[in-house]
Amino acid sequence: MGKIVYEKSKGLTDTPLHYCPGCLHGVVHKLIAECLVELDILDKTIGVAPVGCAVFSYRYFNCDMHEAAHGRAPAVATGIKRALPDSVVFTYQGDGDLASIGTGDIVHVAHRGEKITTIFINNAIYGMTGGQMAPTTLPGQKTTTSPYGRDPAHCGMPYRVSEMLATIPSAAYITRVSVYDIPHIVRAKAAIKKAFQMQIEGKGFSLVEVLSTCPTNWGLTPIESISWLKENMEPYYPLGVYKDVSASEGGN
Amino acid sequence: MGKKILMKGNEAVAEAAIRANCRFFFGYPITPQNEIPEYMSRELPKRGGVYLQAEAEFAAINMIYGAAGSGARVMTSSSSPGISLMAEGISYIIGAQLPCVLVNMVRGGPGLGNIAPAQSDYNQAVKGTTHGDVHLIVLAPSSIQEAVDLMYDAFDLADLYRNPVLVLGDGMIGQMMEPVEFKEATNKKLPPKTWAATGTRNSPDGKRRIINSLFMEPEDLESLNLALQKKYKEVVEKEVRYELYKMDSKLDVIFTAYGTTSRIVKYVIKKLEEEGIHAGLIRPITLWPFPQQIIGEYASNSSAKAFVSVEMSSGQMVEDVRLSVNGKKPVYFYGRTGGIVPEPKEIISYVKSIL
Ligand SMILES: Cc1ncc(C[n+]2csc(CCOP(=O)(O)OP(=O)(O)O)c2C)c(N)n1
Ligand code: SF4
């Protein structure tokens, strides 16, 4: 008898993922699913899918799901959590969804200290609609709506969501991670687990920003995408913990 | 039945909602309906409910979407510009077939308009609320007592048809005071909310629930639309409501008016009677479904020379009256806009000018 060394998480359904080859959305799905199972909360979790490439995530996460309008996942999650305070609620959102059309929603879900968890996929572009500029698009980065490269004189510099949200008093846990190699995947999983734990303990709003790739719309191979992320995104969006109320509780 | 108490319309609407077992309210302040969220913020926490002030109306309606999908009895209230901001969310709620109650205490438009009473959101309420092939069930009270009674029905209708119900008032209904009596909750037998997403541990069949309005395959989306239309057909067959006032056999003119203007028209009818002009009123209580059939019957069978639709708009409901009359009699319109409530004497002289 062979020993099972790896199994697909029960937190995911058997539906094949539709993401492009080399896209990191799938890796993040897997981590969330594993955390929900390991924390034994899958049967009381309600997820909120965004509008973006992850729109079909309601097909993949093996728990109850809501599909929200573009940018509105935090408001939908608020309604769910207020109606079902004993449940675990998460949103899964891209950078167009969260940092553009839904900026108000994410700021206010943090401001109210909603006991929900947000997984924020920052890939510096709009994936689903075909590669348009996002608020997170880097200076000089070419997209279908910044064909000459993002010009900060024309449309400003990309803003940093985690740093901004960390200034909000009722945000409990804000961290930025990536998933481009095994050590980073391990750290990202720990962050996601901690974010859910903060919710379960009623500490307040938790968000994990994940630097991710979009090989299709970046026009790069999966391997090149990872190099591009490391060389361009990571310096502008430094990884790290931006807020952690549990750390300050313990005293430094 | 309890005893009669004097109450402001907005507060009475809020109290009626709580008595109808609404326990969740999400909203954003806007005049002339602020007493509703204020009342809710005071009362709901004491009565086992949740009041939450959203950062904007588009957030409020999406909180409603989340709470409704979780099986909660939930409502919001707003006034004209706020309802415009809710439009996208309302379509998602209809697409996902969820129940909720919306209140619009209509104010003068367009734009920021003003805060005086108006009926200029009729078309928005019954025809153009949002995208897609959808309807709201629209209830239009003409007194505070009726607003109270309709709130109970609004929640039941929403649950029964799994569709939002809009209670369309105006600044007058919201702001004036009248004596009201509250009945106990209807406790109508309603289908259990087995579709709600409350976590699989609570699922009656152990299966997970998805609250969704996305159907990529055209055949699947058409199926949703056919299901909605089937529901709407049933609503049209079963839920039309109207009041007939002085619709006697010997009529010279038939008024159509709803809400605040219908009360002025009732006074006008008495005054015309004194001058020997026989007038009656068909007052739609449901604006959608519209009481098309009864209007059509009177168009065919009554002695009246004409219909006159009186509204606080530039002529919106009158289009539905014309469709219902279907060319059988002339249909006239008298209206004031901008937050002006028409005076009986203007209506009287208009009627005389057309007879
Ligand atoms: C109100 C509204 N505006 C615009 C759109 C079109 N739209 C769909 S997804 C999207 C951007 C998605 O990008 P992002 O959130 O970064 O997610 P990604 O696809 O990159 O994962 C846009 C603009 C929409 N569905 N709804
Ligand atoms: S378009 Fe980009 S973000 Fe979307 S699935 Fe493909 S690679 Fe991933």
XYZ file of C-alpha atoms and ligand atoms in Angstrom:
641
model
C 0.000 0.000 0.000
C 1.333 3.357 -0.981
C 1.145 6.187 1.486
C -0.842 9.292 0.462
C 1.603 12.191 0.592
C -0.587 14.813 -1.044
C -4.313 15.267 -1.497
C -6.437 18.020 -2.940
C -7.990 19.948 -0.075
C -11.593 19.143 0.822
C -12.023 22.891 0.911
C -12.082 22.860 -2.887
C -14.726 21.284 -5.110
C -13.803 18.983 -7.996
C -14.587 21.673 -10.585
C -11.480 22.326 -12.733
C -10.100 25.855 -12.249
C -10.436 28.111 -15.285
C -7.356 30.264 -14.554
C -4.646 30.717 -17.200
C -1.475 28.600 -17.009
C 0.983 30.116 -14.545
C -1.612 32.344 -12.898
C -1.212 32.415 -9.138
C -4.956 32.728 -8.352
C -5.081 28.924 -8.135
C -2.282 28.753 -5.557
C -4.077 31.251 -3.335
C -7.355 29.307 -3.663
C -5.575 26.206 -2.469
C -4.102 27.985 0.558
C -7.460 29.421 1.601
C -9.151 26.041 1.209
C -6.462 24.311 3.301
C -6.764 26.924 6.049
C -10.558 26.561 6.211
C -10.191 22.795 6.581
C -7.307 22.939 9.066
C -9.169 25.454 11.233
C -12.260 23.214 10.961
C -14.476 26.095 9.879
C -15.394 25.079 6.325
C -19.002 24.247 7.254
C -19.589 27.623 8.850
C -17.787 29.694 6.250
C -19.490 31.885 3.685
C -17.260 33.273 0.968
C -17.895 36.264 -1.246
C -16.642 36.111 -4.831
C -15.709 39.340 -6.648
C -16.128 40.506 -10.206
C -12.771 39.835 -11.794
C -10.964 36.683 -12.857
C -12.012 35.075 -9.576
C -15.696 35.585 -10.334
C -16.164 31.823 -10.599
C -14.478 31.161 -7.276
C -17.960 30.342 -5.981
C -17.615 27.173 -8.040
C -14.305 26.250 -6.426
C -14.543 26.933 -2.699
C -16.410 24.057 -1.122
C -18.522 26.207 1.192
C -21.516 28.502 0.881
C -20.764 31.408 -1.463
C -22.213 34.734 -2.571
C -21.325 36.364 -5.873
C -21.069 40.143 -5.332
C -21.176 43.080 -7.737
C -17.856 44.649 -8.818
C -16.225 46.186 -5.748
C -19.086 45.414 -3.401
C -17.842 42.186 -1.785
C -17.015 43.904 1.551
C -20.549 45.342 1.777
C -22.074 41.949 0.961
C -19.786 40.325 3.545
C -20.917 42.930 6.083
C -24.557 42.017 5.505
C -23.777 38.307 5.885
C -21.659 38.674 9.008
C -24.155 40.979 10.712
C -26.971 38.534 9.951
C -24.917 35.459 10.905
C -22.408 36.594 13.546
C -21.327 33.006 14.321
C -20.230 32.328 10.765
C -16.821 32.928 9.207
C -16.966 35.306 6.243
C -14.299 36.098 3.685
C -14.039 38.105 0.496
C -11.658 37.312 -2.355
C -10.947 40.371 -4.490
C -8.667 41.631 -7.241
C -7.037 45.049 -7.394
C -9.605 46.538 -9.771
C -12.382 45.233 -7.574
C -10.837 46.271 -4.264
C -8.536 49.191 -5.023
C -10.565 50.972 -7.702
C -14.334 50.548 -7.843
C -14.455 49.157 -4.303
C -12.047 51.517 -2.511
C -14.828 52.957 -0.378
C -16.122 49.515 0.542
C -12.761 48.181 1.719
C -11.927 51.332 3.669
C -15.245 51.243 5.478
C -15.270 47.544 6.188
C -11.920 48.155 7.922
C -13.179 51.352 9.513
C -16.153 49.532 11.056
C -13.867 46.718 12.159
C -16.116 44.135 10.506
C -15.119 40.688 11.661
C -14.400 39.393 8.200
C -11.272 38.413 6.278
C -10.283 39.748 2.869
C -7.845 38.056 0.532
C -6.655 40.735 -1.861
C -4.961 39.674 -5.104
C -2.706 42.432 -6.384
C -1.565 41.644 -9.920
C -1.118 45.275 -11.025
C -3.656 44.902 -13.839
C -7.284 44.129 -14.717
C -7.156 40.484 -15.726
C -10.723 39.603 -16.564
C -11.501 42.496 -18.865
C -8.339 42.016 -20.894
C -5.426 43.832 -19.288
C -6.458 47.424 -18.593
C -4.671 49.709 -16.159
C -5.385 49.274 -12.435
C -4.681 51.751 -9.597
C -1.864 49.344 -8.713
C -0.275 49.386 -12.197
C 3.378 50.423 -11.848
C 4.835 53.605 -13.392
C 5.822 52.875 -16.971
C 3.914 49.589 -17.038
C 2.170 49.022 -20.353
C -1.450 47.913 -20.281
C -4.203 48.105 -22.890
C -5.329 51.471 -21.472
C -1.832 52.754 -20.709
C -0.319 51.719 -24.051
C 2.650 54.099 -23.626
C 3.250 52.980 -20.078
C 1.586 54.384 -16.971
C 2.491 58.062 -16.807
C 2.333 59.346 -13.205
C 1.967 62.930 -14.480
C -1.225 61.848 -16.193
C -2.780 59.440 -13.691
C -0.704 59.484 -10.537
C 1.401 56.907 -8.790
C 0.031 53.518 -7.734
C -1.153 53.528 -4.141
C -0.343 50.953 -1.519
C -3.490 49.369 -0.133
C -2.025 47.557 2.873
C -0.110 50.619 4.101
C -3.238 52.741 3.737
C -5.542 50.277 5.480
C -3.049 49.827 8.321
C -3.710 53.454 9.314
C -7.368 52.645 10.024
C -7.880 52.176 13.781
C -10.272 49.208 13.633
C -8.191 47.151 11.202
C -6.814 44.218 13.224
C -4.397 42.465 10.891
C -3.001 43.717 7.593
C -0.177 41.963 5.826
C 1.356 41.658 2.357
C 2.678 38.328 1.117
C 3.478 36.599 -2.153
C 3.229 33.045 -3.456
C 5.943 32.825 -6.118
C 8.067 30.127 -4.450
C 7.755 27.524 -1.703
C 9.065 29.660 1.202
C 6.716 32.475 0.236
C 3.809 30.062 -0.150
C 4.459 28.728 3.345
C 4.524 32.257 4.773
C 1.417 33.246 2.832
C -0.484 30.275 4.206
C 0.503 31.183 7.755
C -0.718 34.745 7.134
C -4.047 33.556 5.720
C -4.523 31.221 8.652
C -3.726 33.980 11.097
C -6.181 36.308 9.342
C -8.972 33.770 9.801
C -7.927 33.181 13.403
C -8.170 36.904 14.099
C -11.706 36.806 12.744
C -12.658 33.758 14.814
C -11.290 35.471 17.924
C -13.392 38.535 17.122
C -10.369 40.850 16.877
C -11.668 42.835 13.900
C -10.997 43.203 10.206
C -8.145 41.189 8.677
C -6.673 41.446 5.183
C -3.950 39.537 3.386
C -2.649 41.224 0.253
C -1.067 38.724 -2.116
C 1.294 39.931 -4.856
C 0.256 37.837 -7.816
C 0.933 37.418 -11.523
C -1.070 37.804 -14.700
C 1.124 36.173 -17.365
C -1.621 36.482 -19.966
C -2.054 40.243 -19.737
C 1.522 41.029 -18.776
C 2.496 39.294 -22.041
C 5.106 37.165 -20.263
C 5.654 33.460 -19.680
C 4.834 32.149 -16.202
C 8.575 32.053 -15.323
C 9.183 35.566 -16.673
C 6.146 36.755 -14.749
C 7.629 35.615 -11.484
C 10.880 37.446 -12.225
C 8.910 40.551 -13.188
C 6.957 40.375 -9.920
C 10.159 40.042 -7.869
C 12.014 42.777 -9.729
C 9.219 45.307 -10.136
C 6.324 44.697 -7.795
C 8.111 43.616 -4.639
C 10.293 46.746 -4.355
C 7.249 49.008 -4.723
C 4.971 46.814 -2.595
C 7.237 45.529 0.206
C 6.183 42.289 1.871
C 5.537 42.402 5.595
C 3.055 42.855 8.407
C 1.577 46.360 8.430
C -0.768 45.952 11.351
C -1.232 43.247 13.958
C -3.254 44.037 17.066
C -2.450 40.626 18.546
C 1.266 41.480 18.576
C 0.750 44.751 20.462
C -1.599 42.978 22.898
C 1.221 40.690 23.988
C 3.539 43.690 24.510
C 6.776 43.904 22.550
C -55.227 45.784 17.567
C -53.455 48.253 19.784
C -54.583 51.732 20.613
C -54.333 54.689 18.268
C -51.196 56.792 18.582
C -50.168 59.961 16.814
C -47.002 59.308 14.827
C -44.864 60.789 12.115
C -45.008 58.775 8.878
C -41.360 57.828 8.829
C -41.372 56.618 12.423
C -44.601 54.702 11.896
C -43.103 52.947 8.868
C -40.058 51.960 10.932
C -42.171 50.680 13.823
C -44.376 48.701 11.442
C -41.284 47.077 9.917
C -40.043 45.960 13.335
C -43.488 44.602 14.212
C -43.429 42.749 10.892
C -40.296 41.024 12.263
C -37.745 42.956 10.248
C -34.580 42.728 12.319
C -31.930 44.175 10.009
C -31.667 47.689 8.632
C -28.834 49.083 6.516
C -29.079 52.627 5.199
C -27.577 56.028 4.620
C -29.068 59.351 5.771
C -31.038 61.456 3.298
C -33.915 63.871 3.832
C -36.932 63.457 3.939
C -36.643 59.934 5.380
C -34.058 60.369 8.147
C -36.502 59.496 10.913
C -36.583 55.910 9.598
C -32.872 55.141 10.173
C -32.934 57.210 13.362
C -35.847 55.190 14.715
C -34.200 51.936 13.661
C -30.902 52.873 15.316
C -32.828 53.540 18.539
C -35.173 50.552 18.494
C -33.529 47.634 16.692
C -30.729 47.031 19.230
C -33.370 46.884 22.002
C -35.485 44.429 20.053
C -32.890 41.883 19.038
C -32.006 43.430 15.717
C -29.138 45.153 13.956
C -29.031 48.703 12.614
C -25.956 49.666 10.623
C -25.192 52.937 8.889
C -23.526 52.202 5.569
C -20.967 54.530 3.983
C -23.226 55.081 0.955
C -26.447 53.781 -0.540
C -24.590 51.463 -2.911
C -23.009 49.822 0.112
C -26.329 49.696 1.990
C -28.056 47.817 -0.814
C -25.190 45.340 -1.017
C -25.358 44.778 2.737
C -29.032 44.034 2.119
C -27.972 41.575 -0.593
C -25.668 39.784 1.862
C -28.166 39.729 4.729
C -31.080 38.705 2.493
C -28.987 35.853 1.064
C -28.344 34.775 4.653
C -32.104 34.462 5.186
C -32.633 37.661 7.201
C -35.764 39.853 7.074
C -34.088 43.035 5.979
C -34.883 46.502 4.698
C -33.459 49.852 3.737
C -35.008 53.231 3.158
C -33.870 56.216 1.162
C -35.056 59.058 -0.999
C -34.706 59.596 -4.731
C -30.953 60.184 -5.312
C -30.170 57.369 -2.883
C -32.392 54.932 -4.755
C -30.551 55.846 -7.968
C -27.322 54.825 -6.248
C -28.825 51.488 -5.245
C -29.851 50.544 -8.757
C -27.080 48.041 -9.544
C -27.490 46.182 -6.268
C -31.256 45.907 -6.706
C -30.705 44.075 -9.984
C -28.354 41.569 -8.320
C -30.930 40.976 -5.579
C -33.643 40.320 -8.141
C -31.310 38.095 -10.175
C -30.434 36.052 -7.103
C -34.165 35.929 -6.226
C -33.848 37.334 -2.739
C -36.504 39.072 -0.641
C -36.101 42.537 0.870
C -38.092 45.708 1.418
C -37.095 49.127 0.128
C -38.749 52.411 1.049
C -38.448 55.512 -1.132
C -39.797 58.717 0.422
C -39.646 60.529 -2.886
C -38.310 64.102 -3.081
C -38.282 66.618 -5.904
C -35.919 65.895 -8.810
C -33.916 65.901 -11.017
C -30.419 65.984 -9.577
C -30.190 67.137 -6.011
C -33.632 68.638 -6.607
C -35.124 69.510 -3.257
C -36.576 67.848 -0.192
C -40.232 68.601 -0.865
C -42.738 65.837 -1.695
C -42.849 64.561 -5.278
C -44.018 61.625 -7.369
C -41.385 62.016 -10.041
C -39.839 58.587 -9.328
C -42.881 56.652 -10.575
C -41.132 55.585 -13.756
C -37.998 54.680 -11.842
C -40.052 52.563 -9.443
C -42.232 50.711 -11.941
C -40.212 50.698 -15.145
C -36.625 51.794 -14.976
C -35.247 50.977 -11.547
C -32.319 48.987 -12.831
C -30.867 46.856 -15.624
C -32.285 43.561 -16.824
C -35.814 42.318 -17.410
C -37.004 42.945 -13.894
C -39.788 44.328 -11.739
C -40.172 45.497 -8.203
C -43.529 45.015 -6.529
C -44.455 48.643 -5.788
C -46.880 49.633 -3.014
C -48.088 53.225 -2.736
C -49.695 54.252 0.567
C -51.860 57.364 0.750
C -52.023 57.676 4.532
C -49.786 56.794 7.418
C -52.165 54.067 8.534
C -51.990 52.559 5.076
C -48.199 52.893 5.027
C -48.097 50.954 8.295
C -50.421 48.226 7.026
C -48.532 47.917 3.747
C -45.193 47.432 5.516
C -46.406 44.077 6.906
C -47.613 43.053 3.461
C -44.391 44.252 1.853
C -42.283 41.798 3.875
C -44.700 38.939 3.241
C -44.869 39.627 -0.494
C -41.082 39.858 -0.684
C -40.695 36.489 1.041
C -43.473 34.878 -0.959
C -42.132 35.918 -4.357
C -38.438 36.202 -3.413
C -38.310 39.647 -4.989
C -37.723 43.132 -3.554
C -40.833 45.117 -2.670
C -40.676 48.902 -2.854
C -42.911 51.059 -0.689
C -43.199 54.312 -2.598
C -44.086 57.220 -0.347
C -43.161 60.865 -0.639
C -41.952 63.673 1.579
C -45.513 64.282 2.734
C -46.170 60.679 3.815
C -42.800 60.629 5.569
C -43.085 63.924 7.375
C -46.727 64.382 8.393
C -48.296 63.038 11.587
C -51.493 60.998 11.752
C -53.080 58.631 14.249
C -52.128 55.010 13.593
C -52.868 51.591 14.985
C -50.430 48.698 14.699
C -51.612 45.188 14.132
C -49.592 42.229 15.296
C -47.320 40.450 12.805
C -49.317 38.687 10.121
C -47.574 35.344 10.746
C -48.590 34.398 7.236
C -47.469 30.936 6.262
C -44.507 31.482 3.992
C -42.210 29.020 2.276
C -39.130 28.187 4.405
C -35.923 29.876 3.256
C -34.154 26.644 2.372
C -32.214 28.490 -0.336
C -30.379 30.743 2.158
C -26.582 30.485 2.445
C -25.993 30.096 6.177
C -23.036 27.711 6.157
C -23.269 24.058 5.113
C -23.620 22.949 8.747
C -27.089 24.566 8.659
C -28.028 23.328 5.207
C -31.163 21.130 5.336
C -29.840 18.818 2.604
C -26.144 19.134 3.484
C -25.435 20.773 0.130
C -23.754 24.131 -0.217
C -25.698 27.198 -1.325
C -24.605 29.751 -3.903
C -26.237 33.169 -4.020
C -25.648 34.350 -7.539
C -26.943 36.216 -10.563
C -24.207 35.171 -13.014
C -25.188 32.670 -15.696
C -22.632 32.592 -18.510
C -24.606 30.213 -20.711
C -27.373 32.146 -22.498
C -29.726 29.161 -22.055
C -29.195 29.242 -18.301
C -29.761 32.992 -18.117
C -32.881 32.657 -20.222
C -34.119 30.013 -17.773
C -33.664 32.497 -14.931
C -35.556 35.118 -16.895
C -38.379 32.701 -17.675
C -38.600 31.834 -13.984
C -38.771 35.542 -13.101
C -41.462 36.158 -15.702
C -43.505 33.217 -14.440
C -43.343 34.724 -10.972
C -44.286 38.164 -12.282
C -47.281 36.699 -14.122
C -48.511 35.257 -10.847
C -47.978 38.626 -9.139
C -50.042 40.333 -11.841
C -52.819 37.757 -11.453
C -52.965 37.762 -7.667
C -51.611 40.938 -6.170
C -53.204 43.919 -7.934
C -54.691 46.320 -5.389
C -56.636 49.509 -5.817
C -59.313 51.601 -4.164
C -62.479 52.755 -5.923
C -63.761 56.038 -4.527
C -67.197 57.332 -5.528
C -67.064 55.250 -8.690
C -70.877 55.398 -8.988
C -72.901 54.721 -12.103
C -73.464 58.350 -13.164
C -69.946 59.662 -13.754
C -68.730 62.664 -15.715
C -65.039 62.200 -15.114
C -62.754 59.550 -13.631
C -59.619 60.550 -11.782
C -56.574 58.382 -11.365
C -54.143 59.341 -8.611
C -52.021 57.541 -6.020
C -50.446 58.410 -2.696
C -50.589 62.011 -1.502
C -52.307 63.362 -4.635
C -55.166 60.862 -4.268
C -56.122 62.561 -0.993
C -56.308 65.939 -2.679
C -58.348 64.411 -5.485
C -60.842 62.982 -2.969
C -61.413 66.498 -1.660
C -61.713 67.780 -5.235
C -64.396 65.136 -5.936
C -66.506 66.419 -3.015
C -66.161 70.002 -4.211
C -67.094 69.071 -7.797
C -70.134 67.191 -6.477
C -71.364 70.445 -4.900
C -71.282 71.955 -8.380
C -73.137 69.009 -9.901
C -70.095 67.405 -11.558
C -69.915 63.677 -10.796
C -66.383 62.460 -10.435
C -64.828 59.278 -9.076
C -61.322 58.050 -8.361
C -59.469 54.863 -9.186
C -56.528 54.846 -6.779
C -53.817 52.309 -7.562
C -52.349 50.874 -4.350
C -50.020 48.595 -6.269
C -48.256 50.676 -8.924
C -46.710 47.461 -10.161
C -48.666 45.345 -10.829
C -50.783 48.205 -12.208
C -54.593 47.975 -11.941
C -54.890 47.935 -15.695
C -57.958 45.724 -15.905
C -60.269 47.772 -13.686
C -59.280 50.964 -15.470
C -59.988 49.246 -18.791
C -63.415 48.114 -17.582
C -64.379 51.633 -16.557
C -63.028 52.952 -19.851
C -65.416 50.603 -21.678
C -68.472 50.761 -19.474
C -68.759 54.035 -17.618
C -70.609 57.175 -18.627
C -67.538 59.306 -17.891
C -66.382 61.542 -20.709
C -62.723 61.408 -19.781
C -59.996 60.254 -17.423
C -57.740 62.720 -15.613
C -54.508 61.559 -14.024
C -53.324 63.880 -11.264
C -49.714 63.544 -10.182
C -46.828 65.409 -8.607
C -44.793 64.807 -11.744
C -44.724 65.917 -15.369
C -46.889 62.954 -16.341
C -45.600 59.481 -15.561
C -48.417 57.243 -14.303
C -50.639 58.783 -16.978
C -48.819 56.630 -19.542
C -50.002 53.481 -17.774
C -53.499 54.943 -17.514
C -53.484 55.539 -21.295
C -52.358 51.962 -21.928
C -55.158 50.712 -19.692
C -57.816 52.973 -21.246
C -56.505 51.866 -24.626
C -58.038 54.686 -26.659
C -61.576 54.155 -25.415
C -61.767 57.575 -23.771
C -59.595 60.674 -23.751
C -56.993 60.701 -20.966
C -55.882 64.061 -19.587
C -53.117 64.924 -17.210
C -52.735 67.523 -14.523
C -49.556 67.752 -12.514
C -47.214 69.989 -10.574
C -43.537 69.275 -10.100
C -40.481 70.470 -8.250
C -41.979 69.609 -4.887
C -45.215 71.555 -5.371
C -48.320 69.839 -4.053
C -51.246 70.774 -6.337
C -54.070 72.839 -4.794
C -57.650 71.573 -5.101
C -58.716 74.770 -6.894
C -56.161 74.288 -9.688
C -57.383 70.745 -10.246
C -61.016 71.881 -10.222
C -60.448 74.571 -12.820
C -58.442 72.151 -14.969
C -61.261 69.604 -14.896
C -63.801 72.263 -15.828
C -61.626 73.327 -18.747
C -61.671 69.870 -20.314
C -65.294 68.883 -19.699
C -20.023 48.032 -12.448
C -19.044 47.268 -13.270
N -18.083 47.951 -13.925
C -17.191 47.277 -14.690
C -17.241 45.915 -14.801
C -16.240 45.224 -15.694
N -15.160 44.534 -14.997
C -15.216 43.229 -14.724
S -13.873 42.636 -13.954
C -13.095 44.147 -14.024
C -11.712 44.319 -13.498
C -11.187 43.153 -12.768
O -9.877 43.333 -12.402
P -9.310 42.911 -10.987
O -10.274 43.285 -9.920
O -7.959 43.463 -10.878
O -9.319 41.319 -10.996
P -8.487 40.300 -11.918
O -9.391 40.031 -13.078
O -7.196 40.954 -12.301
O -8.311 39.095 -11.057
C -13.934 45.085 -14.619
C -13.551 46.471 -14.845
C -18.280 45.241 -14.109
N -18.444 43.921 -14.161
N -19.146 45.940 -13.336
S -6.186 36.849 -17.066
Fe -4.471 37.084 -15.665
S -5.359 37.118 -13.603
Fe -6.891 36.306 -15.018
S -6.683 34.089 -14.915
Fe -5.468 34.804 -16.636
S -3.428 35.127 -15.795
Fe -4.840 34.989 -14.075
